[in-house]
PDB file of C-alpha atoms in Angstrom:
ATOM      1  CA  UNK Q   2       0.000   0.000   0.000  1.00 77.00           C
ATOM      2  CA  UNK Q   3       1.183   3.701  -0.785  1.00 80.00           C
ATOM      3  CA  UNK Q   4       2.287   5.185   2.284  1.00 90.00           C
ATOM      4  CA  UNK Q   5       4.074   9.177   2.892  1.00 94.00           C
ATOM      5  CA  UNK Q   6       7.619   8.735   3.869  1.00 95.00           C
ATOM      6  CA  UNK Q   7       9.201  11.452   6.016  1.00 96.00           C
ATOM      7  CA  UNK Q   8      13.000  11.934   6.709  1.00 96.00           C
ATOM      8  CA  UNK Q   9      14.814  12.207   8.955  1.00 96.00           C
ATOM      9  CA  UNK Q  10      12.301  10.340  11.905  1.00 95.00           C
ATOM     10  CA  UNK Q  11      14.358  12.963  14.778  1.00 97.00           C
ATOM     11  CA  UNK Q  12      15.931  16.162  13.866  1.00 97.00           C
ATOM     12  CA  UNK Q  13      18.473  17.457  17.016  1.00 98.00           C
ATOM     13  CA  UNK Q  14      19.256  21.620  15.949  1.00 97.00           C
ATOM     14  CA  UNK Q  15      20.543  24.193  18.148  1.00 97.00           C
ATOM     15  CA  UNK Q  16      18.550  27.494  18.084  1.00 97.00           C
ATOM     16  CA  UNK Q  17      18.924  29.394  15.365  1.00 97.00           C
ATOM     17  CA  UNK Q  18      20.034  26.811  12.594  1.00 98.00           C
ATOM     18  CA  UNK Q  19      18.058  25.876   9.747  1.00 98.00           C
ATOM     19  CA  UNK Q  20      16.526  22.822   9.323  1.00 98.00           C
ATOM     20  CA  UNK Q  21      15.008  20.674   6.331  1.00 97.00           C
ATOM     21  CA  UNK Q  22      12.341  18.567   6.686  1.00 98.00           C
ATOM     22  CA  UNK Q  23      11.765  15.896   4.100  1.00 97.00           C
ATOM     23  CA  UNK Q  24       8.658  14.379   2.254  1.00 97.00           C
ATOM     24  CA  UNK Q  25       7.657  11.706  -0.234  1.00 97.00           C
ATOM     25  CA  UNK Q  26       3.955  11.848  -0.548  1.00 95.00           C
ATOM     26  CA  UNK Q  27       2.297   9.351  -2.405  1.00 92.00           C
ATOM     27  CA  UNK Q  28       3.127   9.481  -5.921  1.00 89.00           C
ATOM     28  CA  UNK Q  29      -0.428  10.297  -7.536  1.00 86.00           C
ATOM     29  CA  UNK Q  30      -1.471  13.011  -4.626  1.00 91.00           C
ATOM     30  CA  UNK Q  31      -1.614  16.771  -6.067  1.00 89.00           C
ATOM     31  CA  UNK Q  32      -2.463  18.322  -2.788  1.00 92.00           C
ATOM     32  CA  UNK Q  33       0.415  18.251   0.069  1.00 94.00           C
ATOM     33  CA  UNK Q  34      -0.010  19.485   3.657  1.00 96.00           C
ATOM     34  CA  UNK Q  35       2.561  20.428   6.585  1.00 98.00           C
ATOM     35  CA  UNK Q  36       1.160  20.019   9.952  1.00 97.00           C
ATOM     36  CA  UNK Q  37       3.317  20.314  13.738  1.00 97.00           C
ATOM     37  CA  UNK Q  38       2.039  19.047  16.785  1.00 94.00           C
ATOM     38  CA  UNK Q  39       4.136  20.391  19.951  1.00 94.00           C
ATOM     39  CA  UNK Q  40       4.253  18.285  22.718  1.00 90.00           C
ATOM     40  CA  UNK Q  41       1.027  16.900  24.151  1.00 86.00           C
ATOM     41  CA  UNK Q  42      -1.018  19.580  22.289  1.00 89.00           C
ATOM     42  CA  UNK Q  43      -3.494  19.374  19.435  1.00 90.00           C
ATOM     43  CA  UNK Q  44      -2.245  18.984  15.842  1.00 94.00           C
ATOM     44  CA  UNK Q  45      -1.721  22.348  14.147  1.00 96.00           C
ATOM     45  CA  UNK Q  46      -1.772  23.267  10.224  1.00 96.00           C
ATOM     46  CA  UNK Q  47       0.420  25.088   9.099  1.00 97.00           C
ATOM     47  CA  UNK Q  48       0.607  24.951   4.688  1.00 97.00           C
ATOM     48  CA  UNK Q  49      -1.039  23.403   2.195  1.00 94.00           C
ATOM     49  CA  UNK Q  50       0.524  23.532  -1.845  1.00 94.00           C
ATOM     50  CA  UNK Q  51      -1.070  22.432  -4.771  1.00 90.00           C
ATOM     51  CA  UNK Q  52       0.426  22.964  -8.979  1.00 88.00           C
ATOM     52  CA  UNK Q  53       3.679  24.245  -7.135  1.00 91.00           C
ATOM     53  CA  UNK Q  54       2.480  26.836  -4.925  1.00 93.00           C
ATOM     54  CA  UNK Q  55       0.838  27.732  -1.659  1.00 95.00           C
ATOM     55  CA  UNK Q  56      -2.775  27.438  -1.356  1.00 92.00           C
ATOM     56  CA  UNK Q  57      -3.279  27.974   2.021  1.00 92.00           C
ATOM     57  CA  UNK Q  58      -1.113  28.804   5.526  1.00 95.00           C
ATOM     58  CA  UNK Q  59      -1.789  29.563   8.980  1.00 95.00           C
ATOM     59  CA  UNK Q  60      -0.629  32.434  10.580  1.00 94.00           C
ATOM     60  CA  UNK Q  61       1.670  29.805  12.883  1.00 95.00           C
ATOM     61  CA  UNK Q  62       3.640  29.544   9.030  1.00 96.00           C
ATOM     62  CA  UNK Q  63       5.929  33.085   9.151  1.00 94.00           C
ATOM     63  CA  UNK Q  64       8.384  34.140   7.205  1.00 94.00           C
ATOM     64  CA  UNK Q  65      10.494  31.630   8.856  1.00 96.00           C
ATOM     65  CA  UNK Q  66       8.726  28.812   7.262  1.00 97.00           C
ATOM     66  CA  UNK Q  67       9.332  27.972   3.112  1.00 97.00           C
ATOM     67  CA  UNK Q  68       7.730  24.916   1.386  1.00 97.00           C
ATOM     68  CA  UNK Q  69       9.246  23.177  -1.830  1.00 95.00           C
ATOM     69  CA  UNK Q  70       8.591  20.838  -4.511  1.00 92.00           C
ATOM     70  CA  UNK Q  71      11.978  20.489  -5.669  1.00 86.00           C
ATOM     71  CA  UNK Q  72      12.168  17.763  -8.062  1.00 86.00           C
ATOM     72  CA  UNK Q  73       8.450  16.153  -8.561  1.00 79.00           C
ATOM     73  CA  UNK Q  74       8.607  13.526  -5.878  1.00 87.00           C
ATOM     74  CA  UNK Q  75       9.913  15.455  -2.138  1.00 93.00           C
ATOM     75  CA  UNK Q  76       8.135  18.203  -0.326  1.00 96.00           C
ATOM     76  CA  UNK Q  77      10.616  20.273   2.054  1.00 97.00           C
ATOM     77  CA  UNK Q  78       9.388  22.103   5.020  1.00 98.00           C
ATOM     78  CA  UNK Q  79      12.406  24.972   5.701  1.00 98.00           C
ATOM     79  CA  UNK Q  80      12.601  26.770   8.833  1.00 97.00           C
ATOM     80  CA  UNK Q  81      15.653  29.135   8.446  1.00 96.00           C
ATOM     81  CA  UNK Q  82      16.182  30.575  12.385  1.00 95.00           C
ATOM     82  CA  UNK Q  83      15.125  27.933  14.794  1.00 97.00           C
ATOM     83  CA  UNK Q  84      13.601  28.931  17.596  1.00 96.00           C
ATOM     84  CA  UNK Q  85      13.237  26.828  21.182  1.00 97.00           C
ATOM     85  CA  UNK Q  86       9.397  27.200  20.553  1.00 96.00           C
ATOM     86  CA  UNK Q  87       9.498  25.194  17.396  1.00 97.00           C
ATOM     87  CA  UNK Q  88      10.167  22.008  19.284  1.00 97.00           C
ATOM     88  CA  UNK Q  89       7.392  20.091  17.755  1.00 97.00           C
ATOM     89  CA  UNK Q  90       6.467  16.758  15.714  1.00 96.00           C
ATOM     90  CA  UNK Q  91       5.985  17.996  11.823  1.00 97.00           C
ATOM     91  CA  UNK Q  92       3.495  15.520   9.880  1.00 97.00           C
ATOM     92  CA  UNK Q  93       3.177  15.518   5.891  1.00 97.00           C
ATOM     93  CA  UNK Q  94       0.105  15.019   4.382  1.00 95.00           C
ATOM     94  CA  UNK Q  95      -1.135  14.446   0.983  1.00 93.00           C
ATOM     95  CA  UNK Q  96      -4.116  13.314  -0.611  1.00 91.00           C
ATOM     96  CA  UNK Q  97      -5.323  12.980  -4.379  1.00 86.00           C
ATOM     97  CA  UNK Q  98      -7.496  16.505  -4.314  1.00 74.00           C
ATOM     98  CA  UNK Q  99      -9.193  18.717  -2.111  1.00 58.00           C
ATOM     99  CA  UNK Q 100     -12.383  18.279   0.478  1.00 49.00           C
ATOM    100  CA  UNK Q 101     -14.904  18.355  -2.081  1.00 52.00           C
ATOM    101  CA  UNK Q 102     -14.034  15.618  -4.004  1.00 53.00           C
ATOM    102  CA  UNK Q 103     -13.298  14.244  -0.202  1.00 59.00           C
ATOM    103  CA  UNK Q 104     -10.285  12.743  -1.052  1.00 71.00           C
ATOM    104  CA  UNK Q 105      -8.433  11.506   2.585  1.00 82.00           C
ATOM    105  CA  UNK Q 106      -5.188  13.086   3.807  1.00 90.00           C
ATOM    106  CA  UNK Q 107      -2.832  10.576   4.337  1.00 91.00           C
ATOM    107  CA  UNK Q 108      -0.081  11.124   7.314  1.00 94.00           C
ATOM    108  CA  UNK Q 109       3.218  10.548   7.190  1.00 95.00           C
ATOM    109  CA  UNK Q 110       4.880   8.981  10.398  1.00 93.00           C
ATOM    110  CA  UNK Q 111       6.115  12.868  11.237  1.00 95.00           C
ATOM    111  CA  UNK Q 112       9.801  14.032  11.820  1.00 97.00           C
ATOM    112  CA  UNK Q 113      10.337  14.669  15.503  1.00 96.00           C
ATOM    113  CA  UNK Q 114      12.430  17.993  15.383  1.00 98.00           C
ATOM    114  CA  UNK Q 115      14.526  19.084  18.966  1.00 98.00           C
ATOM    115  CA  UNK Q 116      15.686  22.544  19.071  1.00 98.00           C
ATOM    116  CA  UNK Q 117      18.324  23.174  21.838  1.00 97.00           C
TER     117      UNK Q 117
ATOM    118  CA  UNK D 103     -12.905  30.467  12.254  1.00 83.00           C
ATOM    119  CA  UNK D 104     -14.050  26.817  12.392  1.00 88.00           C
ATOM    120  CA  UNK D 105     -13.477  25.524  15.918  1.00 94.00           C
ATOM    121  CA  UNK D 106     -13.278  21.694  16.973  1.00 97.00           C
ATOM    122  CA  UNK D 107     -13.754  20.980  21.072  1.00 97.00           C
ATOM    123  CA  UNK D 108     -13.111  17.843  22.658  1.00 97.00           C
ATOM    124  CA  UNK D 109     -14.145  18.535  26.361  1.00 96.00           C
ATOM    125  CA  UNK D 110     -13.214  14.612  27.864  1.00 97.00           C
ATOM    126  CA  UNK D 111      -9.353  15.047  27.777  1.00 95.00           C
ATOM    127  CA  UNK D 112      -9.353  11.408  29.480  1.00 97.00           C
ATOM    128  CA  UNK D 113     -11.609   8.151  28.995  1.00 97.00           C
ATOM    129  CA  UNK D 114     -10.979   5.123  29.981  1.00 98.00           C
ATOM    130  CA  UNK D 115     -12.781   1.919  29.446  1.00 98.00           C
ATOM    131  CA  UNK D 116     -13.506  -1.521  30.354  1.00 98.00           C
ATOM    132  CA  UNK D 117     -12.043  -4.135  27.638  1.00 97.00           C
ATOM    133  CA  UNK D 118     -15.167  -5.816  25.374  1.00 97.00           C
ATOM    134  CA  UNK D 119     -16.875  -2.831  27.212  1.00 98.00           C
ATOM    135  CA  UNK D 120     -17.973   0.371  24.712  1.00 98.00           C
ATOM    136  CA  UNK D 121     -17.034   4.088  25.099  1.00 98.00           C
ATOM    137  CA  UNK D 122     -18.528   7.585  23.101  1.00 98.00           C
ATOM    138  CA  UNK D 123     -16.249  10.142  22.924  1.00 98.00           C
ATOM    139  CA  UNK D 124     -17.375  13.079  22.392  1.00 98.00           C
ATOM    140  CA  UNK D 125     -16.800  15.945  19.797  1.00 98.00           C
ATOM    141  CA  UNK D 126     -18.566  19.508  18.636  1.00 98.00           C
ATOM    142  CA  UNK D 127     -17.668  21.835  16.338  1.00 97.00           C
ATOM    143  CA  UNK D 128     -18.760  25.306  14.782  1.00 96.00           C
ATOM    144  CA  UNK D 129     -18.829  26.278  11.120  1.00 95.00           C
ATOM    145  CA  UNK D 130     -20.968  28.640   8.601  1.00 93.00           C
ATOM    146  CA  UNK D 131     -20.246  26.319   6.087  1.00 91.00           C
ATOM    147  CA  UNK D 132     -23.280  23.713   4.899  1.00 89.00           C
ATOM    148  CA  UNK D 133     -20.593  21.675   3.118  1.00 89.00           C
ATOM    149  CA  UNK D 134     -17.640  19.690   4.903  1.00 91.00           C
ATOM    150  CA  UNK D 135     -16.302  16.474   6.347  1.00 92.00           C
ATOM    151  CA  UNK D 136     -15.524  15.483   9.955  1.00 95.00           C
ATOM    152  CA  UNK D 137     -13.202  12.611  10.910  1.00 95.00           C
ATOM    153  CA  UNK D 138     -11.656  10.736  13.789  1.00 97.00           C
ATOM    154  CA  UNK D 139      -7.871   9.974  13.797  1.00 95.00           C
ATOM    155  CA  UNK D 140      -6.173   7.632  16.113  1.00 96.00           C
ATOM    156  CA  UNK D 141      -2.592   8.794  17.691  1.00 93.00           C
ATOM    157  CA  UNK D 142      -0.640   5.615  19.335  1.00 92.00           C
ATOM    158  CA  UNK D 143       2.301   6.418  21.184  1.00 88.00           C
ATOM    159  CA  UNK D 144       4.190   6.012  17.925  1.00 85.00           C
ATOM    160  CA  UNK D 145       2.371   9.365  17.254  1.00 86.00           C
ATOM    161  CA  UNK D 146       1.441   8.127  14.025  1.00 87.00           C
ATOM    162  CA  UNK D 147      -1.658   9.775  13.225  1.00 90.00           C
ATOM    163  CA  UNK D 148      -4.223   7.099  11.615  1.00 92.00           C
ATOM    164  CA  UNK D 149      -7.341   7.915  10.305  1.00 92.00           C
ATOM    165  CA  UNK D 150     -10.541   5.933  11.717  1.00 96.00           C
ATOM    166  CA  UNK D 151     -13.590   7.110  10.231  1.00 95.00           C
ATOM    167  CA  UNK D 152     -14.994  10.480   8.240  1.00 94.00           C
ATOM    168  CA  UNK D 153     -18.342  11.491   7.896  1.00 94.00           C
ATOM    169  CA  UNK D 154     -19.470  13.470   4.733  1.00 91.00           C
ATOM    170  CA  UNK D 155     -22.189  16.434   6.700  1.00 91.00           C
ATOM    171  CA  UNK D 156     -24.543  16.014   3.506  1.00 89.00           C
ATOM    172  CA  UNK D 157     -24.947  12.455   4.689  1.00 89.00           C
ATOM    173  CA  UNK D 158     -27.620  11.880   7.155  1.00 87.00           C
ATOM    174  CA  UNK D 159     -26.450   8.106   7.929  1.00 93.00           C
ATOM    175  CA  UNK D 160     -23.986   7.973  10.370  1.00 96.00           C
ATOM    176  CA  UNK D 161     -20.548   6.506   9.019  1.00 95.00           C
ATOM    177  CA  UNK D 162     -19.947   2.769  10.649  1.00 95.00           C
ATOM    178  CA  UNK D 163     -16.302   0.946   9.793  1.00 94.00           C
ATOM    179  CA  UNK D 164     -15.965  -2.309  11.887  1.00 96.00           C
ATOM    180  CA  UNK D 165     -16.424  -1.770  15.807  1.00 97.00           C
ATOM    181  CA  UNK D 166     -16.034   1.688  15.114  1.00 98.00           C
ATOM    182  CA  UNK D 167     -19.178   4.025  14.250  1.00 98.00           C
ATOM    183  CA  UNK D 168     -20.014   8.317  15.121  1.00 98.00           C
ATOM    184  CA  UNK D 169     -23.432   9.652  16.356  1.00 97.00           C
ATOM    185  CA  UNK D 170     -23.750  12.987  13.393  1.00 97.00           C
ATOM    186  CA  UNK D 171     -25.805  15.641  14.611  1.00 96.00           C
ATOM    187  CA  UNK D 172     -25.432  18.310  11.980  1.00 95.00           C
ATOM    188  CA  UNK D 173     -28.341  20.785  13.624  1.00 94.00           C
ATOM    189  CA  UNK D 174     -26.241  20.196  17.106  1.00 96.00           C
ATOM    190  CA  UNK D 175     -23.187  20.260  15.201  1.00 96.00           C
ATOM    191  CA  UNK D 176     -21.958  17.276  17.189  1.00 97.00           C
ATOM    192  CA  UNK D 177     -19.571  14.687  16.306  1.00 97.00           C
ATOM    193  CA  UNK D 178     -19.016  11.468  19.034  1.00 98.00           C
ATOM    194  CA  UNK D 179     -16.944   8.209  18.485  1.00 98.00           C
ATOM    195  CA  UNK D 180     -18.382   5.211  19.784  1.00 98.00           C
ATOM    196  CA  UNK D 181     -16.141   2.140  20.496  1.00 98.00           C
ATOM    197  CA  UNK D 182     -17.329  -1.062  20.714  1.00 98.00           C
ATOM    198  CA  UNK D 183     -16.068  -4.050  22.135  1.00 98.00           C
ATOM    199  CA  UNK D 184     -13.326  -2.429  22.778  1.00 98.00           C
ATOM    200  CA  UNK D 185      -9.928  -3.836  22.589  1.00 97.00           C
ATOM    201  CA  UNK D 186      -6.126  -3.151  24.394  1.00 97.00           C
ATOM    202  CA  UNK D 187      -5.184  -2.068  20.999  1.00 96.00           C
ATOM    203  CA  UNK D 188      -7.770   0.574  20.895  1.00 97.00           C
ATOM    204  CA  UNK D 189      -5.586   2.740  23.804  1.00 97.00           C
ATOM    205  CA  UNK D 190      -4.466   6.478  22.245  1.00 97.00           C
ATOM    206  CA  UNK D 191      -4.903   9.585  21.906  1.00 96.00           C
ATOM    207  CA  UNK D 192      -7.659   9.913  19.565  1.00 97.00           C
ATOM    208  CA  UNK D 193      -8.468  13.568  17.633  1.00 96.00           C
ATOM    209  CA  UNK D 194     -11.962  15.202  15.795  1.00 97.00           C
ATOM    210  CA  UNK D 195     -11.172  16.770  12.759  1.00 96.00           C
ATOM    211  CA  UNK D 196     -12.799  19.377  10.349  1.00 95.00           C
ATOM    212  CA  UNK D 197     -11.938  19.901   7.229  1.00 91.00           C
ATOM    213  CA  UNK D 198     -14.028  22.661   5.389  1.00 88.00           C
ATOM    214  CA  UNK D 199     -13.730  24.542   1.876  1.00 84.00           C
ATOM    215  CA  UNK D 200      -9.997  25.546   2.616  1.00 83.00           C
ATOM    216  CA  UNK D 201      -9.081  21.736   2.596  1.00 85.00           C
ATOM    217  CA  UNK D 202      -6.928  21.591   6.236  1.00 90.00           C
ATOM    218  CA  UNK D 203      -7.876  19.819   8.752  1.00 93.00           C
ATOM    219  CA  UNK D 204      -8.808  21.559  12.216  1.00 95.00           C
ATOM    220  CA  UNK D 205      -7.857  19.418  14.946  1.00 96.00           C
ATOM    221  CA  UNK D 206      -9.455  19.248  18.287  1.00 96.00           C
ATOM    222  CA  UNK D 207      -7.366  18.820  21.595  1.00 94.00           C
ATOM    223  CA  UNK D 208      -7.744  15.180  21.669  1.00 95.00           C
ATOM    224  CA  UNK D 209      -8.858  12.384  24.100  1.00 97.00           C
ATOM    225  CA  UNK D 210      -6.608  10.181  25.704  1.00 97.00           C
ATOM    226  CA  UNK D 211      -8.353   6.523  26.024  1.00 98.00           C
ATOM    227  CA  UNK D 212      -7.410   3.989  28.142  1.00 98.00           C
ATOM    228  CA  UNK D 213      -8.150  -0.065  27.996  1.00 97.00           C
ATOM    229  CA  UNK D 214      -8.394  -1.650  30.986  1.00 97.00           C
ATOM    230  CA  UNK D 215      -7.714  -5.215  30.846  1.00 95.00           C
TER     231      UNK D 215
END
């Protein structure tokens, strides 16, 4: 079965370093979706990118946040300046189209990211 | 702003035994879809069941079925015969015309053997 791959599983940064998070959604998705969850708190979105460019954000996704499609098959999530607060578990999504063709979101296993 | 409230941050249930958790949610929009997800302590987030709101017949997959009450705008998860398995945090979800998801806090579940 198809399944979103996300590398690395635990990202250790200090403060102030930028970081790259890696996806693979599933081959055949168009819509892609970066979510965090900090610690013991509810799951946050943060971006969503369809045809190579963002269709929605947050207001959690600043200017220290970037998404990419670099080469047709990964989705990056860049944060350039850590920050302690951005401690979190970051979860790719994808899924074929949007809600009203209610298409499921499938999750990746999430990249556990440590800033120190 | 859609909203999604889950006020039981902790259930806990009897194994073979059933448990409703319990979900609401506010929204101007008519069209949308709601969902359960299930969060082991892998923190792999797994989706359960989704409910289309334009469907009055409440979505059922296996032991696991919701109560829809679009008027109410309420959204519970019933468990039944519920196994060790079943323990985790589990999350509402709504995802409207802007295609995210909005997460509720979650309920943490606990089997009891």
């Amino acid at each position: 079965e198809p399944e979103v791959t996300q590398t690395p599983s635990h990202q250790v940064t200090q403060m102030g370093q930028e970081v790259i998070l890696r996806c693979v959604p599933i081959s055949n998705h168009l819509y892609f979706y970066w979510y965090r969850q900090i610690l013991g708190q509810k799951v946050e979105f943060l971006v969503s990118f369809y045809n190579n460019e963002i269709s929605e954000k947050s207001e959690i996704f600043d200017d220290q946040f970037s998404v990419e499609r670099p080469d047709g098959s990964n989705f990056t999530l860049k944060i350039r300046s850590t920050k302690l607060e951005d401690s979190a578990m970051y979860f790719c999504a994808s899924s074929e189209a949007d809600s009203f063709l209610s298409y499921e979101q499938y999750f990746g296993p999430g990249t556990r990211l440590t800033v120190t | 702003a859609q909203t999604v409230t889950q006020s039981q941050p902790e259930m806990s249930v009897q194994e073979a035994e059933t448990v409703t958790l319990s979900c609401t949610y506010d929204t101007s929009e008519s069209d949308y879809y709601l969902f359960w997800y299930k969060q082991p302590p892998s923190r792999q987030m797994i989706l359960v069941i989704r409910q289309e709101a334009y469907k009055q017949q409440n979505a059922t997959e296996n032991r696991f079925s919701v109560n829809f009450q679009k008027a109410a705008k309420s959204f519970s998860l019933k468990i039944s015969d519920s196994q060790l398995g079943d323990a985790a945090m589990y999350f509402c979800a709504y995802q409207g015309s802007q295609g995210n998801l909005i997460f509720g806090k979650g309920t943490k579940l606990s089997v009891k053997p």
